[in-house]
Amino acid sequence: MKTIESPTPLEEAIRINAAERTATIGLPASTGVMEHRFPLTPEGAGMLVSRGFKLKMERGAAQHIHYSDTAYAKCGVEIVDRAESLACDIVVYLPALEPCDAKRLKKGALLLTFLHAEPQHVDSLKILLDRHIISLALENLTDETGNHPFADILHEIDGCAAIAIASSLLADAVHGKGILLGGVAGVVPCEVMIIGSDMAAEAAARTAIGLGATVRLFDNNVYRLREAVHRLGNAVIGSSLHPRVFESALRSADIVVATDTNPHCGTIGADLVEIMKRGVITFDLTSNAGSAFPSMQVIDLDLASPSDNESGQPVRICYINAGNAVPRTVAMALSNTFVTMLDDILVCDGVANALKLNAGLRSAALTFLGKCVNSKVAHALGVRHVDINLFLQFS
């Protein structure tokens, strides 16, 4: 008699209806005087809507990147007032939150921002702890390879923008020198001096080379310098920070750009600033903007005017926040990264689970359910820093 085998049960993938995912993302307008960057373009917002998120944007929030509310509404974004945009499950706000806005955040919400541990933001940080807000510093977030996707793209934009703006200032026939960076036969090109060899330095060097300038790259990290020079090619001159070579380059440079160096190479004091050309265009792209040239007057590009850097001015100036000059480019670049990151959070079914499963997200955490999990923020608050890995392990 033939034996009939019983059917073997098989696993079946459960389809999740994207329409059932109702996490809300708030996009408040920036109230910072010196912060015009915005995280999402209409296209980027539409991609998140198609993935099941509900987006709520404050009226006029994207005016700095020249997009209307209608452009976002067509992509499925709800246009609301400020209070409603701050009361979402996830709030994306790049400047430091004011205390009045921090109080409007939903308890237990996720705040995506940049690291703001300065003393003037202590009150807001205390409110984040009281309301058990999970806050992440985007520039600290890492991917599976150890790279910093948000920080790297912003550094690249800063480097490109610094040279583009400096070139425009030099070409100004009224307030500048009325000169091109280079590329003209029979005319000696301008000299661009870049301190550091990180992402911002490479982007600045590549842009300057493309415009025909003579580019010198300085860094005491010889291995990183070698890699940068290899990628940039023979058009760039790489050197360690030998005092005589450094001073010679500083004397003849038309543009000086300072970026983060590792190990830290110190600051350029008043004695070195004094030997620089009159009318030299100077940018500080370091993480502590304005610290590279402590004797110079710091001017944010939002508050700059063409006459700031005239050769007859008695005070030398240093520009900061180069990326603010190209906020639409920033929005286009950030949109792609935001979509990927928020997808990861959605797949993990919540922020807490995402932090447990994703070491890159954990590295960006500032506050977590009433605990301060970032050493810089803890120092600013005067409280004890808690290791988020231990906290998650026993939570």
Coordinates of C-alpha atoms in Angstrom, one line a residue:
M1 CA 0.0 0.0 0.0
K2 CA 1.4 3.4 -1.0
T3 CA 2.1 5.8 1.8
I4 CA 0.9 9.3 1.3
E5 CA 3.3 11.9 2.7
S6 CA 1.8 14.7 4.7
P7 CA 2.6 18.2 3.3
T8 CA 5.5 20.1 4.8
P9 CA 4.6 23.6 6.0
L10 CA 6.8 26.3 4.5
E11 CA 7.5 29.8 5.7
E12 CA 5.8 32.6 3.8
A13 CA 7.0 36.2 3.7
I14 CA 4.4 38.5 5.2
R15 CA 3.8 41.5 3.0
I16 CA 3.6 44.7 4.9
N17 CA 1.3 47.3 3.5
A18 CA 3.3 50.6 3.3
A19 CA 0.1 52.5 3.7
E20 CA -0.3 51.2 7.3
R21 CA 3.0 52.8 8.3
T22 CA 2.0 56.1 9.9
A23 CA 5.2 57.5 11.3
T24 CA 5.1 61.3 10.9
I25 CA 8.1 63.4 10.0
G26 CA 8.1 67.1 10.8
L27 CA 10.1 69.8 8.9
P28 CA 10.1 73.1 10.8
A29 CA 11.4 76.2 9.2
S30 CA 14.9 77.3 10.3
T31 CA 14.9 80.2 12.7
G32 CA 18.7 80.4 12.9
V33 CA 20.1 83.6 11.5
M34 CA 23.1 81.8 10.1
E35 CA 21.5 78.5 9.1
H36 CA 19.8 78.4 5.7
R37 CA 20.3 74.7 4.9
F38 CA 17.2 72.5 4.6
P39 CA 17.2 68.7 4.7
L40 CA 14.8 67.7 1.9
T41 CA 13.9 68.7 -1.6
P42 CA 10.3 68.0 -2.8
E43 CA 11.6 65.0 -4.7
G44 CA 13.2 63.6 -1.5
A45 CA 10.1 64.3 0.5
G46 CA 8.0 62.5 -2.1
M47 CA 10.3 59.4 -1.9
L48 CA 9.6 59.3 1.9
V49 CA 5.9 59.7 1.4
S50 CA 6.0 56.7 -1.1
R51 CA 7.6 54.6 1.6
G52 CA 4.7 55.2 4.0
F53 CA 5.8 58.2 6.0
K54 CA 3.6 61.2 6.6
L55 CA 5.5 64.5 6.2
K56 CA 4.4 67.8 7.7
M57 CA 6.3 70.9 6.7
E58 CA 5.9 74.4 8.3
R59 CA 4.7 77.0 5.8
G60 CA 7.6 78.7 4.0
A61 CA 10.2 76.3 5.5
A62 CA 11.9 75.8 2.1
Q63 CA 12.1 79.4 1.0
H64 CA 15.9 79.5 1.4
I65 CA 16.3 76.8 -1.2
H66 CA 13.7 78.5 -3.5
Y67 CA 11.0 75.8 -3.4
S68 CA 7.4 76.8 -2.8
D69 CA 5.0 75.1 -0.4
T70 CA 3.0 74.0 -3.5
A71 CA 6.0 72.0 -4.8
Y72 CA 6.0 69.9 -1.6
A73 CA 2.2 69.6 -1.4
K74 CA 2.3 68.1 -4.9
C75 CA 4.6 65.4 -3.6
G76 CA 2.2 64.5 -0.7
V77 CA 3.6 66.8 2.0
E78 CA 1.1 68.4 4.4
I79 CA 1.7 72.1 4.9
V80 CA 1.1 73.0 8.6
D81 CA 2.0 75.6 11.3
R82 CA 5.2 75.4 13.3
A83 CA 3.6 73.8 16.4
E84 CA 2.3 70.9 14.3
S85 CA 5.5 70.3 12.5
L86 CA 7.3 70.1 15.8
A87 CA 4.8 67.6 17.3
C88 CA 5.7 64.7 14.9
D89 CA 7.2 61.3 15.7
I90 CA 10.4 62.3 13.9
V91 CA 11.6 66.0 13.6
V92 CA 14.4 67.0 11.3
Y93 CA 15.8 70.4 12.3
L94 CA 19.4 71.3 11.5
P95 CA 20.0 74.4 13.7
A96 CA 20.0 74.2 17.5
L97 CA 16.5 74.2 19.0
E98 CA 15.3 77.1 21.0
P99 CA 13.8 76.1 24.4
C100 CA 10.3 77.1 23.4
D101 CA 10.5 74.8 20.4
A102 CA 12.0 71.9 22.4
K103 CA 9.0 72.0 24.7
R104 CA 6.7 71.5 21.7
L105 CA 8.4 68.2 20.8
K106 CA 6.3 65.0 21.3
K107 CA 7.5 63.0 24.3
G108 CA 9.8 60.2 23.2
A109 CA 10.1 61.6 19.7
L110 CA 13.2 61.4 17.5
L111 CA 15.1 64.6 16.7
L112 CA 17.6 64.6 13.8
T113 CA 19.9 67.6 14.1
F114 CA 23.6 68.6 14.2
L115 CA 25.7 68.5 17.4
H116 CA 25.0 71.7 19.4
A117 CA 26.7 71.4 22.8
E118 CA 27.4 75.1 23.3
P119 CA 26.5 76.7 26.6
Q120 CA 23.7 78.8 25.1
H121 CA 21.8 75.6 24.2
V122 CA 22.0 74.0 27.6
D123 CA 18.3 74.8 28.4
S124 CA 17.2 73.1 25.3
L125 CA 19.3 70.0 26.0
K126 CA 17.8 69.8 29.5
I127 CA 14.3 69.9 28.0
L128 CA 15.2 67.0 25.6
L129 CA 16.2 64.9 28.6
D130 CA 13.1 65.8 30.5
R131 CA 10.9 64.9 27.6
H132 CA 12.8 61.6 26.9
I133 CA 13.7 62.8 23.4
I134 CA 15.9 60.5 21.3
S135 CA 18.3 62.9 19.5
L136 CA 20.9 62.1 16.9
A137 CA 23.7 64.2 15.6
L138 CA 23.7 63.7 11.9
E139 CA 27.4 64.5 11.4
N140 CA 28.4 61.6 13.9
L141 CA 26.3 59.0 12.1
T142 CA 28.4 56.2 10.4
D143 CA 27.7 53.6 7.8
E144 CA 28.7 49.9 7.7
T145 CA 32.2 50.9 6.4
G146 CA 32.9 53.5 9.1
N147 CA 32.3 56.5 6.8
H148 CA 30.3 59.5 7.9
P149 CA 27.7 60.0 5.1
F150 CA 26.2 63.2 6.3
A151 CA 29.5 64.8 7.5
D152 CA 31.3 63.8 4.3
I153 CA 28.8 65.2 1.9
L154 CA 28.6 68.5 3.8
H155 CA 32.5 68.7 3.9
E156 CA 32.6 68.1 0.2
I157 CA 30.1 70.9 -0.5
D158 CA 31.9 73.3 1.9
G159 CA 35.2 72.7 0.0
C160 CA 33.7 73.2 -3.4
A161 CA 31.7 76.3 -2.3
A162 CA 34.7 77.9 -0.6
I163 CA 36.7 78.0 -3.8
A164 CA 33.7 79.0 -6.0
I165 CA 32.9 81.9 -3.7
A166 CA 36.6 82.9 -3.3
S167 CA 37.0 82.9 -7.1
S168 CA 33.9 85.2 -7.4
L169 CA 35.3 87.6 -4.8
L170 CA 38.7 87.8 -6.5
A171 CA 37.1 88.4 -9.9
D172 CA 35.0 91.4 -8.5
A173 CA 36.5 94.4 -10.3
V174 CA 35.1 96.9 -7.8
H175 CA 35.8 95.3 -4.4
G176 CA 38.2 92.5 -5.3
K177 CA 41.3 92.3 -7.5
G178 CA 39.5 91.7 -10.7
I179 CA 41.5 88.5 -11.5
L180 CA 40.7 85.0 -12.5
L181 CA 42.2 82.0 -10.7
G182 CA 43.9 80.8 -13.8
G183 CA 43.6 79.1 -17.1
V184 CA 44.8 82.0 -19.2
A185 CA 47.9 81.5 -21.4
G186 CA 50.7 83.8 -20.5
V187 CA 49.2 84.8 -17.2
V188 CA 50.6 83.4 -13.9
P189 CA 47.7 81.6 -12.1
C190 CA 46.6 82.4 -8.6
E191 CA 47.9 80.4 -5.7
V192 CA 45.5 78.4 -3.5
M193 CA 46.8 77.1 -0.1
I194 CA 44.8 74.4 1.6
I195 CA 45.6 73.3 5.2
G196 CA 44.5 69.7 5.7
S197 CA 43.8 66.8 3.4
D198 CA 40.3 65.6 4.4
M199 CA 37.1 65.5 2.3
A200 CA 36.7 69.3 2.4
A201 CA 40.4 69.9 1.5
E202 CA 40.2 67.5 -1.5
A203 CA 37.0 69.0 -2.8
A204 CA 38.5 72.5 -2.5
A205 CA 41.7 71.4 -4.2
R206 CA 39.9 69.7 -7.1
T207 CA 37.7 72.7 -7.7
A208 CA 40.7 75.1 -7.7
I209 CA 42.7 72.8 -10.0
G210 CA 39.7 72.8 -12.4
L211 CA 39.8 76.6 -12.5
G212 CA 43.5 76.6 -13.3
A213 CA 45.0 77.7 -10.0
T214 CA 48.2 76.5 -8.5
V215 CA 47.3 74.4 -5.5
R216 CA 49.3 73.5 -2.4
L217 CA 48.1 71.0 0.1
F218 CA 49.6 70.9 3.7
D219 CA 49.1 68.2 6.3
N220 CA 51.2 66.6 9.0
N221 CA 49.3 63.3 8.5
V222 CA 51.6 62.0 5.8
Y223 CA 49.6 58.9 5.1
R224 CA 46.4 60.9 4.5
L225 CA 48.3 63.5 2.5
R226 CA 49.8 60.8 0.3
E227 CA 46.3 59.3 -0.4
A228 CA 44.9 62.8 -1.2
V229 CA 47.7 63.7 -3.6
H230 CA 47.4 60.3 -5.3
R231 CA 43.7 60.9 -5.9
L232 CA 44.2 64.5 -7.0
G233 CA 47.1 63.8 -9.3
N234 CA 50.2 65.7 -10.2
A235 CA 48.4 69.0 -10.4
V236 CA 48.5 69.5 -6.6
I237 CA 51.6 70.1 -4.6
G238 CA 51.6 68.2 -1.3
S239 CA 53.8 69.0 1.7
S240 CA 54.0 68.4 5.4
L241 CA 53.8 71.5 7.6
H242 CA 57.4 72.5 7.5
P243 CA 57.6 76.0 9.0
R244 CA 59.7 77.7 6.2
V245 CA 57.7 76.0 3.4
F246 CA 54.4 76.8 5.1
E247 CA 55.3 80.5 5.7
S248 CA 56.5 80.9 2.1
A249 CA 53.2 79.5 0.8
L250 CA 51.3 81.7 3.2
R251 CA 53.0 84.9 1.9
S252 CA 52.2 84.3 -1.8
A253 CA 48.7 82.7 -1.4
D254 CA 45.7 84.4 -3.0
I255 CA 43.2 82.0 -1.2
V256 CA 43.8 80.2 2.1
V257 CA 41.4 77.4 3.2
A258 CA 41.8 75.7 6.6
T259 CA 40.2 72.3 7.1
D260 CA 40.3 69.8 9.9
T261 CA 43.8 68.1 10.3
N262 CA 44.7 65.0 12.2
P263 CA 46.8 65.3 14.3
H264 CA 45.8 68.9 15.1
C265 CA 48.3 71.3 13.5
G266 CA 47.5 74.3 15.7
T267 CA 46.3 77.7 14.7
I268 CA 47.6 80.5 12.4
G269 CA 48.4 83.3 14.8
A270 CA 48.6 87.0 14.3
D271 CA 52.3 86.9 13.3
L272 CA 51.6 84.6 10.4
V273 CA 48.4 86.5 9.4
E274 CA 50.5 89.6 9.2
I275 CA 52.7 88.2 6.4
M276 CA 49.7 87.3 4.2
K277 CA 48.8 89.3 1.2
R278 CA 46.3 92.2 1.5
G279 CA 43.1 91.1 -0.1
V280 CA 43.7 87.4 0.4
I281 CA 40.5 85.4 0.7
T282 CA 40.4 83.2 3.8
F283 CA 38.0 80.4 4.7
D284 CA 37.8 78.4 7.9
L285 CA 36.1 75.0 7.2
T286 CA 37.2 73.4 10.5
S287 CA 34.6 71.8 12.8
N288 CA 35.2 74.7 15.2
A289 CA 34.6 77.5 12.7
G290 CA 36.7 80.6 13.3
S291 CA 39.4 78.8 15.4
A292 CA 42.0 78.4 12.7
F293 CA 42.6 82.1 12.4
P294 CA 42.0 83.5 16.0
S295 CA 43.3 87.0 15.2
M296 CA 41.0 87.5 12.2
Q297 CA 37.5 88.9 12.3
V298 CA 35.0 86.0 11.5
I299 CA 32.2 86.7 9.1
D300 CA 29.5 84.3 8.3
L301 CA 28.7 84.2 4.6
D302 CA 25.1 85.1 5.4
L303 CA 26.3 88.4 6.8
A304 CA 29.0 89.1 4.2
S305 CA 29.2 92.0 1.8
P306 CA 31.4 92.5 -1.3
S307 CA 33.4 95.3 0.5
D308 CA 34.4 93.1 3.5
N309 CA 37.7 91.9 1.9
E310 CA 38.9 95.0 0.1
S311 CA 42.7 95.3 0.1
G312 CA 42.5 98.7 1.8
Q313 CA 40.6 97.3 4.8
P314 CA 42.6 97.5 8.1
V315 CA 41.1 94.4 9.5
R316 CA 41.7 91.0 8.0
I317 CA 38.6 88.7 7.8
C318 CA 37.9 85.0 7.7
Y319 CA 34.7 83.5 6.1
I320 CA 32.9 80.6 7.7
N321 CA 29.8 78.4 6.8
A322 CA 30.6 78.1 3.1
G323 CA 27.8 75.6 2.6
N324 CA 25.2 78.1 3.6
A325 CA 25.8 79.9 0.3
V326 CA 24.6 76.9 -1.6
P327 CA 21.6 75.6 0.5
R328 CA 19.8 74.0 -2.5
T329 CA 22.8 71.9 -3.3
V330 CA 22.9 70.8 0.3
A331 CA 19.2 69.9 0.2
M332 CA 19.7 67.8 -2.9
A333 CA 22.7 66.0 -1.4
L334 CA 21.1 65.4 2.0
S335 CA 17.8 64.1 0.6
N336 CA 19.4 60.9 -0.7
T337 CA 21.1 60.2 2.6
F338 CA 18.0 60.9 4.7
V339 CA 15.9 58.5 2.6
T340 CA 18.4 55.7 3.2
M341 CA 18.7 56.4 6.9
L342 CA 14.9 56.6 7.5
D343 CA 14.4 53.4 5.5
D344 CA 16.7 51.6 8.0
I345 CA 14.7 52.9 10.9
L346 CA 11.5 51.8 9.3
V347 CA 12.7 48.3 8.7
C348 CA 13.8 48.0 12.3
D349 CA 10.3 48.8 13.5
G350 CA 11.2 51.8 15.7
V351 CA 14.2 54.0 16.7
A352 CA 15.0 51.9 19.9
N353 CA 15.3 48.7 17.8
A354 CA 17.3 50.6 15.1
L355 CA 19.8 51.8 17.7
K356 CA 20.2 48.2 19.1
L357 CA 20.8 46.8 15.6
N358 CA 22.7 49.6 14.0
A359 CA 26.1 50.7 15.5
G360 CA 26.2 53.6 13.1
L361 CA 23.1 55.1 14.6
R362 CA 24.3 54.5 18.1
S363 CA 27.4 56.5 17.4
A364 CA 25.3 59.5 16.6
A365 CA 23.1 59.4 19.7
L366 CA 23.1 62.5 21.9
T367 CA 20.2 61.9 24.3
F368 CA 18.3 58.7 24.8
L369 CA 15.1 58.4 26.9
G370 CA 16.2 60.8 29.5
K371 CA 19.9 59.9 29.5
C372 CA 22.8 61.8 28.1
V373 CA 24.8 59.4 25.9
N374 CA 27.2 61.8 24.3
S375 CA 30.3 63.0 26.2
K376 CA 30.3 66.6 24.7
V377 CA 26.7 67.1 25.5
A378 CA 27.2 65.7 29.0
H379 CA 30.1 68.1 29.6
A380 CA 28.0 71.1 28.4
L381 CA 25.2 70.0 30.8
G382 CA 27.6 69.2 33.7
V383 CA 26.1 65.7 34.0
R384 CA 27.5 62.2 33.9
H385 CA 27.8 60.5 30.5
V386 CA 26.1 57.2 30.0
D387 CA 27.4 54.6 27.6
I388 CA 24.5 53.9 25.2
N389 CA 25.7 50.3 24.6
L390 CA 25.3 49.4 28.2
F391 CA 22.0 51.3 28.4
L392 CA 20.5 49.4 25.5
Q393 CA 21.8 46.1 26.7
F394 CA 19.9 46.3 30.0
S395 CA 16.9 48.2 28.7

